[in-house]
Short mmCIF file of N, CA and C in Angstrom, two decimals:
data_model
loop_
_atom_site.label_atom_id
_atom_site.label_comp_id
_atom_site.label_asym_id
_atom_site.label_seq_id
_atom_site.Cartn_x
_atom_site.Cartn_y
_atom_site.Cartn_z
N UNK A 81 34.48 203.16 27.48
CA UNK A 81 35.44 202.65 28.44
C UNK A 81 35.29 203.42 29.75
N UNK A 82 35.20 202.86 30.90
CA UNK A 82 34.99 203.47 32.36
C UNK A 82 36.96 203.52 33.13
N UNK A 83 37.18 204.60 33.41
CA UNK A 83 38.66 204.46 33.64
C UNK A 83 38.53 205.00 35.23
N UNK A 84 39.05 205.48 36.22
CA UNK A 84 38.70 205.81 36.90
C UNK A 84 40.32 207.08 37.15
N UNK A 85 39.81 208.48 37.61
CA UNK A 85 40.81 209.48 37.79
C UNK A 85 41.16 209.69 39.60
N UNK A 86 42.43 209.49 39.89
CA UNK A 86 42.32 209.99 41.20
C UNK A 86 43.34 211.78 40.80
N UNK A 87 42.70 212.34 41.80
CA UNK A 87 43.63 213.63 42.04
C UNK A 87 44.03 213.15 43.34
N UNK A 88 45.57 213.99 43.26
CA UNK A 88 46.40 214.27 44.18
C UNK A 88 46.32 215.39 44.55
N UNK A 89 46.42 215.96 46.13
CA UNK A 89 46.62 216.81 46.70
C UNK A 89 47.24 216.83 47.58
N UNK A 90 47.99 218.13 47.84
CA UNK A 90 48.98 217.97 49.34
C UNK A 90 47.86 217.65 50.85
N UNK A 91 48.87 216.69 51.67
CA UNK A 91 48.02 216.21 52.53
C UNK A 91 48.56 216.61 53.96
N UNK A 92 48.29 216.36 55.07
CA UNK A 92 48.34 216.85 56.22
C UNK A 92 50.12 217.05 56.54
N UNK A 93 50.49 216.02 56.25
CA UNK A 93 51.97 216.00 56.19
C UNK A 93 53.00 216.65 55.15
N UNK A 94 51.96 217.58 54.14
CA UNK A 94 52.99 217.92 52.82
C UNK A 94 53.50 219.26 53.73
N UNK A 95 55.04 219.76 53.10
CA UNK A 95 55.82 220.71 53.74
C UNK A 95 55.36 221.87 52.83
N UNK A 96 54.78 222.74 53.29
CA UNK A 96 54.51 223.61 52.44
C UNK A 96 55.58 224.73 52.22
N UNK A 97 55.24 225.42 51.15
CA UNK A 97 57.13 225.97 50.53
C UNK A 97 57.63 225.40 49.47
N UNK A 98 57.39 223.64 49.93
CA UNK A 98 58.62 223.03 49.27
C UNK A 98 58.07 222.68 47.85
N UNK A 99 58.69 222.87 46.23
CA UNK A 99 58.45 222.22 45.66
C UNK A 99 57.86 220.41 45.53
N UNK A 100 57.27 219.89 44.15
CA UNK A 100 56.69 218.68 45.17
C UNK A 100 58.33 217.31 44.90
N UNK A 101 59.30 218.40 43.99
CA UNK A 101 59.75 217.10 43.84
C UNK A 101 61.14 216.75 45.32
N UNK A 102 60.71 218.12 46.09
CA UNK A 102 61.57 217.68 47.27
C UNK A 102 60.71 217.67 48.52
N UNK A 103 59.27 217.15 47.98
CA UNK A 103 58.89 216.18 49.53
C UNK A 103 59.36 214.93 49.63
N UNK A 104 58.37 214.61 50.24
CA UNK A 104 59.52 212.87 50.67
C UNK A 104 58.14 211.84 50.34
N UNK A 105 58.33 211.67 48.67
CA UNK A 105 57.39 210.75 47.69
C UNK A 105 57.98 209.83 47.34
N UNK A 106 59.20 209.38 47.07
CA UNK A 106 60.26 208.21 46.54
C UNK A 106 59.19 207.54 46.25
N UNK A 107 58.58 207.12 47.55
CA UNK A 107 57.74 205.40 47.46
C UNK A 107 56.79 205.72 46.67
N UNK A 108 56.32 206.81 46.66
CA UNK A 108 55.02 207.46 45.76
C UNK A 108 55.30 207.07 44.36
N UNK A 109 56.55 207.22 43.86
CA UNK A 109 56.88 207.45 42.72
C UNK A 109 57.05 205.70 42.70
N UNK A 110 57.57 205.03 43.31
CA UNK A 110 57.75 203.80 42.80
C UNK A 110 56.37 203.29 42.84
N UNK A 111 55.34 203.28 43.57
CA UNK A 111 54.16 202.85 43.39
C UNK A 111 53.74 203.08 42.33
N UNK A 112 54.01 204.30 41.44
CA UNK A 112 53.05 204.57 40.25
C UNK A 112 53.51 203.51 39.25
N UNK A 113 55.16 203.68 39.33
CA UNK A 113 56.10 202.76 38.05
C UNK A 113 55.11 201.08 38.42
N UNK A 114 55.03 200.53 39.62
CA UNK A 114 54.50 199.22 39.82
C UNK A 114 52.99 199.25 39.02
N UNK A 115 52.67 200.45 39.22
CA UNK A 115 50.80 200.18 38.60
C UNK A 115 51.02 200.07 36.54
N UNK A 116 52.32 201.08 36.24
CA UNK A 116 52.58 201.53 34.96
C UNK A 116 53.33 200.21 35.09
N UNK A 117 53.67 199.39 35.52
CA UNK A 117 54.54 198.19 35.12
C UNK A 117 53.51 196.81 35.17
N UNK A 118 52.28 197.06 35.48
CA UNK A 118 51.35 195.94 35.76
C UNK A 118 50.27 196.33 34.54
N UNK A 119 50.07 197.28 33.95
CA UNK A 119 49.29 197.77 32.65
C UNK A 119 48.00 198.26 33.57
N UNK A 120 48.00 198.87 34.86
CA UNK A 120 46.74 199.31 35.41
C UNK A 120 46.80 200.82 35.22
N UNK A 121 48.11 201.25 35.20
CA UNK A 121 47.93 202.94 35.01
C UNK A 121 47.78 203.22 33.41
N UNK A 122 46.70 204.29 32.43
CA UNK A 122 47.09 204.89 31.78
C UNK A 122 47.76 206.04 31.65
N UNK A 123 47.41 206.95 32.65
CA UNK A 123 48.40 208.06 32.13
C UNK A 123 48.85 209.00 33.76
N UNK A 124 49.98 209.45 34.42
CA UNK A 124 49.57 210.19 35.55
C UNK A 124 50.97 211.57 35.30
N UNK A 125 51.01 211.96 36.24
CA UNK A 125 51.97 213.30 36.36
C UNK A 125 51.32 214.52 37.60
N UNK A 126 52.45 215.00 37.52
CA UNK A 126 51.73 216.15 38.63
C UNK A 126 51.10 217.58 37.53
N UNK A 127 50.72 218.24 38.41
CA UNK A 127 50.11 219.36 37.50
C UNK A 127 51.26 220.35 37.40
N UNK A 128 51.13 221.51 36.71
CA UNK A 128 52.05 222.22 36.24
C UNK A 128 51.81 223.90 37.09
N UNK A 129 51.18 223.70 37.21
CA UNK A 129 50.45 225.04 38.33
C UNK A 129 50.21 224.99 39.07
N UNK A 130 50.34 223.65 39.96
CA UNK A 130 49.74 224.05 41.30
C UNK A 130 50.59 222.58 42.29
N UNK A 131 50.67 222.76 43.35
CA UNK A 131 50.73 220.69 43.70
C UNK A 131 49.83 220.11 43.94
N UNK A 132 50.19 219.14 43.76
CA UNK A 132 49.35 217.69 43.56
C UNK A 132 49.25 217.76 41.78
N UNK A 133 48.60 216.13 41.58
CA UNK A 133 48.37 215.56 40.12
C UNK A 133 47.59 214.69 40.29
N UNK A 134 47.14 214.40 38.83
CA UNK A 134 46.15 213.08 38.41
C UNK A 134 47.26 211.65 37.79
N UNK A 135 46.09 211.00 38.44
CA UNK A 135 46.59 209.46 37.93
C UNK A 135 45.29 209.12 37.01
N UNK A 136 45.21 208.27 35.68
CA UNK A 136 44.16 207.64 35.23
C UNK A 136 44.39 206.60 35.49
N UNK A 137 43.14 205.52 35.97
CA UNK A 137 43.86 204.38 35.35
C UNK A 137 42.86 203.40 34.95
N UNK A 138 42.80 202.19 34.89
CA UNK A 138 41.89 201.04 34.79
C UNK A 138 41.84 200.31 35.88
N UNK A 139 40.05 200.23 36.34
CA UNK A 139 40.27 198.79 37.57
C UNK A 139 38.65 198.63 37.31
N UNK A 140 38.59 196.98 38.06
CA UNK A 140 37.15 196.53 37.56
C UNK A 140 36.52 197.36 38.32
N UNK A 141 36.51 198.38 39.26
CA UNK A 141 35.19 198.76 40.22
C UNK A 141 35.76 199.80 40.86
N UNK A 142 34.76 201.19 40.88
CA UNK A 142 34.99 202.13 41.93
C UNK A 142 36.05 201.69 43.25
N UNK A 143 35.34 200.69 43.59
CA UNK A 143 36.20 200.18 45.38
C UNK A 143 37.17 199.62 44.94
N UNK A 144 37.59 199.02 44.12
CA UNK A 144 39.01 198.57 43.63
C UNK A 144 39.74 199.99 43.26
N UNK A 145 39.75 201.00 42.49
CA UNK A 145 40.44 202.26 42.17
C UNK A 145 40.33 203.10 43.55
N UNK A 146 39.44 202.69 44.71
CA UNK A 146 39.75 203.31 45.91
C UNK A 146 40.86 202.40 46.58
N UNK A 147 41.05 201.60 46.67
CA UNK A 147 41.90 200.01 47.14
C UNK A 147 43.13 200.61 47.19
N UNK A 148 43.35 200.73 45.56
CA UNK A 148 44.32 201.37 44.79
C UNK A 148 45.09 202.47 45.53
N UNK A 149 44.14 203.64 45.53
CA UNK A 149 44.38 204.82 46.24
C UNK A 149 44.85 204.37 47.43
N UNK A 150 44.61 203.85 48.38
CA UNK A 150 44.55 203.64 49.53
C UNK A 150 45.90 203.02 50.17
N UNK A 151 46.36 202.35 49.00
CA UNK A 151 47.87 201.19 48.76
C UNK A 151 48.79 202.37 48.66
N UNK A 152 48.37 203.57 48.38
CA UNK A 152 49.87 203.98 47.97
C UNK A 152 50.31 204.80 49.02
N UNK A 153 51.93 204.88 48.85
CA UNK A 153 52.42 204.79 50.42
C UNK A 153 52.41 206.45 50.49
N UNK A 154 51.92 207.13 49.95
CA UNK A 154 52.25 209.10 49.90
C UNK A 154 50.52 209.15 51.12
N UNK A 155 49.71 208.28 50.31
CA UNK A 155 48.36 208.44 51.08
C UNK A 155 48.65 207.98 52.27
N UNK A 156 48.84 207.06 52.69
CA UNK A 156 49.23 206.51 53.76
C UNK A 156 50.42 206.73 54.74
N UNK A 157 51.17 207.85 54.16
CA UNK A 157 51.58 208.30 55.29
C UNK A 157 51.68 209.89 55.31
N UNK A 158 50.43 210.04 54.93
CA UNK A 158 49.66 211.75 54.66
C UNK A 158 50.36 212.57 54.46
N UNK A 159 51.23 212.15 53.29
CA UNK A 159 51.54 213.65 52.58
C UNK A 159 51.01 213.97 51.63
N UNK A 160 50.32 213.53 51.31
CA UNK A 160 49.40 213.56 49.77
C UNK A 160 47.84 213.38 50.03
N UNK A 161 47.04 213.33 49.82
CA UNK A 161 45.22 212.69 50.07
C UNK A 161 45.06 213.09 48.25
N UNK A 162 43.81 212.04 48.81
CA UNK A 162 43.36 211.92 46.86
C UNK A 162 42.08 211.74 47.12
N UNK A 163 41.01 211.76 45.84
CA UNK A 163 40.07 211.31 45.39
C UNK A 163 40.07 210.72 43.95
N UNK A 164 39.00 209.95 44.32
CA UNK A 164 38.84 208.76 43.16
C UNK A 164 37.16 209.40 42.47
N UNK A 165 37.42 209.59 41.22
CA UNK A 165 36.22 209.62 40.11
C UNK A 165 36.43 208.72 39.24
N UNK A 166 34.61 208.40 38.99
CA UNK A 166 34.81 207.23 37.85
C UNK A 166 34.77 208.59 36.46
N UNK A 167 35.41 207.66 35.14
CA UNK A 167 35.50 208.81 34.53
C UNK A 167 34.98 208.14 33.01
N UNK A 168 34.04 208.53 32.33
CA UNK A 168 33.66 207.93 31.07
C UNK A 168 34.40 208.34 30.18
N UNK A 169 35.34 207.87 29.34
CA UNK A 169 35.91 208.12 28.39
C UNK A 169 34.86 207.55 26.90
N UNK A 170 35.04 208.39 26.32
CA UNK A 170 33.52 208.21 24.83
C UNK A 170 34.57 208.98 23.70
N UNK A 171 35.90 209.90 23.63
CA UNK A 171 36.45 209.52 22.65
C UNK A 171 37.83 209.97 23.33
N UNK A 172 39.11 209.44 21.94
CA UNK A 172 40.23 209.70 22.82
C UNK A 172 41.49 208.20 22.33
N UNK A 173 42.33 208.89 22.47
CA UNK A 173 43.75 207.67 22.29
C UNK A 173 43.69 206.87 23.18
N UNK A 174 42.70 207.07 24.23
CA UNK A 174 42.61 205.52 25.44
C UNK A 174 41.93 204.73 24.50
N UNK A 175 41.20 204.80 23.38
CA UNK A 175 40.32 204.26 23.45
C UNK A 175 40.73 203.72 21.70
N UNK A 176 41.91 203.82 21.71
CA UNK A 176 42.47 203.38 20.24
C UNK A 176 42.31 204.08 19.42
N UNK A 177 41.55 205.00 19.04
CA UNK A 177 41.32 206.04 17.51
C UNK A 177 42.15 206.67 17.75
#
């Protein structure tokens, strides 16, 4: 199965200091619930050590999981920046076993 991972990182606009759950992500957060409500996200969260997080998810094509990235409103109004890896999953609960 080909899934594709973006990381999150603080972006030009993140307040530094601030924990991440009092930047100003609201829309961030509802974008993810829309991808987890459409069956495109498998799994995301922030990291536990550091800010920023990963999203997994499913899309037919590299440039579609950049699309993706690109839609969400934290990237787009630079408090966050990401990258997109394609990611081979070969074993694992994505993959039903």
């Amino acid at each position: 199965m080909i899934a594709y991972a973006i990381e999150y990182e603080p972006g030009e606009l993140w307040t530094p200091g601030k924990p991440m759950y009092m930047q100003p992500i609201h829309d961030h957060a509802r974008y993810q619930e829309s991808l987890y409500q459409r069956g495109i996200m498998l799994a995301s969260g922030p990291y536990k050590s550091r800010d920023g997080g990963l999203l997994v998810l499913q899309a037919e094509s590299l440039e579609q999981a950049r699309q993706i990235l690109l839609e969400d409103p934290a990237i787009q109004k630079k408090i966050m920046r990401g990258s997109v890896t394609e990611w081979q999953i070969v074993r694992g609960r994505f993959l039903g076993e």
